Amino acid sequence: SSLAAVSGTSSGGLTSLAVSQLRLLTMLSRSFARMAVRSFEGHVPRIASTAFVADSADVIGKVDIGEHSSIWYGCVLRGDVERISIGKRSNIQDGTIIHVRSDSLGGGKPQPTTIGDDVTVGHQALLHACTLEDKSFVGMQACVMDFATVESGAMVAAGSMVLSKTVVKSGELWGGRPAKKMRDLTDKEVVFLGVSAEKYAEFAQRHKNGTKEVE
């Protein structure tokens, strides 16, 4: 009727404003139901406003994520018994798992996982209680174990296993299971370490602003 048109009332008795609010609440409830970021025993992840965390990632407990860093689809960052720290412009690609070491889980000496600035971690990597320094690179499906360090400007090849307490030296490419030095990095590869982080930081903003759930 003309009255309904003026008042915005639908045939079901709801105003158009109420319908819009109901739709918004439904969308929000779906988002919160799969919320990626969770506290653990009072410890809340600290995530920079410019960082990108995919909806399907799980970020739990004592986790710090720096400016313009990205946590991609299907990642798990479980900072329940020690801290996970990620610096600026670092990218943790799809399916990567990051955990820590604690005596409460029978692991002996506690150890956080620390990732510096401009670090690239490839798809489905496993990082456990280790340190990745600035501008280091860990390839797809590589594993870096407790107390290992990948120095600044070092690269771990895809599929490698870096054993506990190993130090991957700056300027070197390591690969294999267990990982060993393969050769020195070329000048082109050294440049790529910085370019990779820069490009992924830019690409993450496209996903942060450009992805939308399809109803």
CSV table of C-alpha atoms in Angstrom, one decimal:
chain,number,residue,atom,x,y,z
A,1,SER,CA,0.0,0.0,0.0
A,2,SER,CA,1.0,3.7,-0.2
A,3,LEU,CA,1.2,3.8,3.6
A,4,ALA,CA,3.7,0.8,3.5
A,5,ALA,CA,5.7,2.6,0.9
A,6,VAL,CA,6.0,5.7,2.9
A,7,SER,CA,6.8,4.0,6.2
A,8,GLY,CA,9.2,1.4,4.7
A,9,THR,CA,7.1,-1.4,6.1
A,10,SER,CA,7.4,-4.8,4.3
A,11,SER,CA,4.6,-7.3,4.0
A,12,GLY,CA,6.2,-9.2,6.9
A,13,GLY,CA,5.8,-6.3,9.2
A,14,LEU,CA,9.5,-5.3,9.3
A,15,THR,CA,10.7,-1.9,8.2
A,16,SER,CA,13.4,-1.8,5.6
A,17,LEU,CA,15.8,-0.5,8.3
A,18,ALA,CA,15.0,-3.5,10.5
A,19,VAL,CA,15.7,-5.9,7.6
A,20,SER,CA,19.0,-4.2,7.0
A,21,GLN,CA,20.0,-4.4,10.6
A,22,LEU,CA,19.0,-8.1,10.7
A,23,ARG,CA,21.2,-8.8,7.7
A,24,LEU,CA,24.1,-7.0,9.3
A,25,LEU,CA,23.7,-9.0,12.5
A,26,THR,CA,23.6,-12.2,10.5
A,27,MET,CA,26.9,-11.3,8.7
A,28,LEU,CA,28.6,-10.3,12.0
A,29,SER,CA,27.5,-13.5,13.7
A,30,ARG,CA,29.0,-15.6,10.9
A,31,SER,CA,32.3,-13.6,11.1
A,32,PHE,CA,32.5,-14.1,14.9
A,33,ALA,CA,31.7,-17.8,14.6
A,34,ARG,CA,34.9,-18.4,12.7
A,35,MET,CA,37.0,-15.6,14.3
A,36,ALA,CA,40.6,-16.4,13.7
A,37,VAL,CA,42.0,-14.6,16.7
A,38,ARG,CA,41.6,-16.2,20.1
A,39,SER,CA,42.9,-15.4,23.6
A,40,PHE,CA,44.4,-18.2,25.8
A,41,GLU,CA,44.3,-18.0,29.6
A,42,GLY,CA,44.0,-14.2,29.4
A,43,HIS,CA,46.8,-13.7,26.8
A,44,VAL,CA,45.4,-11.9,23.7
A,45,PRO,CA,47.2,-11.7,20.4
A,46,ARG,CA,48.6,-8.2,19.5
A,47,ILE,CA,48.1,-7.5,15.8
A,48,ALA,CA,49.1,-4.3,14.0
A,49,SER,CA,46.2,-2.6,12.3
A,50,THR,CA,48.0,-2.8,9.0
A,51,ALA,CA,48.6,-6.5,9.2
A,52,PHE,CA,46.5,-9.0,7.2
A,53,VAL,CA,45.2,-12.2,9.0
A,54,ALA,CA,43.1,-14.5,6.8
A,55,ASP,CA,39.7,-15.5,8.3
A,56,SER,CA,40.7,-19.2,8.1
A,57,ALA,CA,44.0,-18.7,10.1
A,58,ASP,CA,44.1,-19.4,13.8
A,59,VAL,CA,46.1,-17.0,15.9
A,60,ILE,CA,46.1,-18.0,19.6
A,61,GLY,CA,47.5,-16.5,22.8
A,62,LYS,CA,50.8,-14.8,23.1
A,63,VAL,CA,51.3,-13.8,19.5
A,64,ASP,CA,52.7,-10.4,18.2
A,65,ILE,CA,52.3,-9.5,14.5
A,66,GLY,CA,53.9,-6.4,13.2
A,67,GLU,CA,53.0,-3.7,10.7
A,68,HIS,CA,52.2,-4.9,7.2
A,69,SER,CA,52.9,-8.5,8.0
A,70,SER,CA,50.5,-11.2,6.7
A,71,ILE,CA,49.2,-14.5,8.0
A,72,TRP,CA,47.7,-16.4,5.1
A,73,TYR,CA,44.8,-18.9,4.7
A,74,GLY,CA,44.9,-22.0,6.9
A,75,CYS,CA,47.9,-21.0,9.1
A,76,VAL,CA,48.0,-21.9,12.8
A,77,LEU,CA,50.0,-19.7,15.2
A,78,ARG,CA,49.7,-21.3,18.7
A,79,GLY,CA,51.3,-19.1,21.3
A,80,ASP,CA,49.8,-20.9,24.3
A,81,VAL,CA,52.9,-21.7,26.4
A,82,GLU,CA,55.5,-19.3,25.0
A,83,ARG,CA,55.5,-16.2,22.7
A,84,ILE,CA,55.4,-16.1,18.9
A,85,SER,CA,56.8,-12.7,17.6
A,86,ILE,CA,56.6,-11.6,14.0
A,87,GLY,CA,58.2,-8.3,12.9
A,88,LYS,CA,57.2,-5.9,10.1
A,89,ARG,CA,56.4,-6.9,6.5
A,90,SER,CA,56.9,-10.6,7.1
A,91,ASN,CA,54.7,-13.1,5.3
A,92,ILE,CA,53.6,-16.5,6.7
A,93,GLN,CA,52.1,-18.3,3.8
A,94,ASP,CA,49.2,-20.6,3.5
A,95,GLY,CA,49.0,-23.7,5.7
A,96,THR,CA,52.1,-22.9,7.9
A,97,ILE,CA,52.2,-24.1,11.5
A,98,ILE,CA,54.1,-22.1,14.2
A,99,HIS,CA,54.5,-23.4,17.7
A,100,VAL,CA,56.8,-23.0,20.7
A,101,ARG,CA,58.6,-25.1,23.3
A,102,SER,CA,57.7,-25.4,27.0
A,103,ASP,CA,58.6,-27.5,30.0
A,104,SER,CA,54.9,-27.8,30.8
A,105,LEU,CA,54.5,-30.0,27.7
A,106,GLY,CA,57.6,-32.1,28.5
A,107,GLY,CA,59.8,-30.2,26.1
A,108,GLY,CA,62.4,-29.1,28.6
A,109,LYS,CA,63.9,-25.6,28.3
A,110,PRO,CA,61.2,-23.1,27.1
A,111,GLN,CA,61.8,-21.4,23.8
A,112,PRO,CA,59.7,-18.9,21.9
A,113,THR,CA,59.5,-18.6,18.1
A,114,THR,CA,60.9,-15.3,16.9
A,115,ILE,CA,60.5,-14.0,13.3
A,116,GLY,CA,62.1,-10.7,12.3
A,117,ASP,CA,61.3,-8.1,9.7
A,118,ASP,CA,61.0,-8.8,5.9
A,119,VAL,CA,60.9,-12.6,6.4
A,120,THR,CA,59.3,-14.9,3.8
A,121,VAL,CA,57.9,-18.3,5.0
A,122,GLY,CA,56.6,-20.5,2.2
A,123,HIS,CA,53.4,-22.5,2.1
A,124,GLN,CA,53.0,-25.3,4.6
A,125,ALA,CA,56.2,-24.7,6.5
A,126,LEU,CA,56.6,-25.9,10.1
A,127,LEU,CA,58.4,-23.6,12.5
A,128,HIS,CA,58.9,-24.8,16.1
A,129,ALA,CA,60.7,-22.8,18.8
A,130,CYS,CA,63.2,-21.3,16.4
A,131,THR,CA,64.5,-17.9,15.2
A,132,LEU,CA,64.3,-16.5,11.7
A,133,GLU,CA,66.3,-13.3,11.5
A,134,ASP,CA,65.5,-10.2,9.3
A,135,LYS,CA,65.3,-10.9,5.6
A,136,SER,CA,65.6,-14.6,5.9
A,137,PHE,CA,63.7,-17.1,3.7
A,138,VAL,CA,62.2,-20.5,4.5
A,139,GLY,CA,60.8,-22.4,1.5
A,140,MET,CA,57.6,-24.4,1.1
A,141,GLN,CA,57.1,-27.4,3.4
A,142,ALA,CA,60.4,-26.8,5.1
A,143,CYS,CA,60.7,-27.6,8.8
A,144,VAL,CA,62.8,-25.6,11.2
A,145,MET,CA,63.2,-27.2,14.7
A,146,ASP,CA,63.8,-26.1,18.3
A,147,PHE,CA,66.7,-23.6,19.0
A,148,ALA,CA,67.6,-23.5,15.3
A,149,THR,CA,68.5,-20.1,13.8
A,150,VAL,CA,68.2,-18.9,10.2
A,151,GLU,CA,70.4,-15.8,10.0
A,152,SER,CA,69.6,-12.6,8.2
A,153,GLY,CA,70.1,-13.1,4.5
A,154,ALA,CA,70.0,-16.9,4.6
A,155,MET,CA,67.7,-19.2,2.7
A,156,VAL,CA,66.3,-22.7,3.5
A,157,ALA,CA,65.2,-24.6,0.4
A,158,ALA,CA,61.7,-26.1,0.0
A,159,GLY,CA,61.1,-29.4,1.7
A,160,SER,CA,64.2,-29.1,4.0
A,161,MET,CA,64.5,-30.1,7.6
A,162,VAL,CA,66.7,-27.8,9.8
A,163,LEU,CA,67.6,-29.8,12.9
A,164,SER,CA,67.6,-28.5,16.4
A,165,LYS,CA,70.3,-26.0,17.3
A,166,THR,CA,71.5,-25.6,13.7
A,167,VAL,CA,72.6,-22.2,12.5
A,168,VAL,CA,71.9,-21.4,8.8
A,169,LYS,CA,74.5,-18.8,8.1
A,170,SER,CA,73.9,-15.5,6.4
A,171,GLY,CA,74.4,-15.6,2.6
A,172,GLU,CA,74.0,-19.3,2.4
A,173,LEU,CA,71.5,-21.7,0.8
A,174,TRP,CA,70.7,-24.8,2.9
A,175,GLY,CA,68.7,-27.8,1.8
A,176,GLY,CA,68.0,-31.5,2.4
A,177,ARG,CA,66.8,-33.7,5.3
A,178,PRO,CA,68.7,-33.0,7.4
A,179,ALA,CA,69.6,-29.6,5.9
A,180,LYS,CA,73.2,-28.8,5.0
A,181,LYS,CA,74.9,-26.0,3.2
A,182,MET,CA,74.4,-26.4,-0.5
A,183,ARG,CA,76.2,-23.2,-1.7
A,184,ASP,CA,76.4,-19.5,-1.3
A,185,LEU,CA,73.5,-17.4,-2.5
A,186,THR,CA,73.9,-15.5,-5.7
A,187,ASP,CA,73.6,-11.7,-5.8
A,188,LYS,CA,70.2,-12.1,-7.5
A,189,GLU,CA,68.9,-14.3,-4.8
A,190,VAL,CA,70.1,-11.9,-2.1
A,191,VAL,CA,68.1,-9.1,-3.7
A,192,PHE,CA,65.1,-11.4,-4.0
A,193,LEU,CA,64.9,-11.9,-0.3
A,194,GLY,CA,63.9,-8.2,0.2
A,195,VAL,CA,61.8,-8.1,-3.0
A,196,SER,CA,59.8,-11.1,-1.9
A,197,ALA,CA,58.9,-9.6,1.5
A,198,GLU,CA,58.0,-6.2,-0.2
A,199,LYS,CA,55.8,-7.7,-2.8
A,200,TYR,CA,54.0,-10.0,-0.4
A,201,ALA,CA,53.3,-7.0,1.9
A,202,GLU,CA,51.7,-5.2,-1.0
A,203,PHE,CA,49.7,-8.3,-2.1
A,204,ALA,CA,48.4,-8.8,1.4
A,205,GLN,CA,46.8,-5.4,1.4
A,206,ARG,CA,44.9,-6.5,-1.8
A,207,HIS,CA,43.5,-9.5,0.1
A,208,LYS,CA,42.8,-7.4,3.2
A,209,ASN,CA,40.7,-4.9,1.2
A,210,GLY,CA,39.6,-7.0,-1.8
A,211,THR,CA,38.3,-10.3,-0.5
A,212,LYS,CA,34.6,-10.7,0.3
A,213,GLU,CA,32.5,-13.6,1.5
A,214,VAL,CA,30.2,-15.0,-1.1
A,215,GLU,CA,26.7,-15.6,0.3
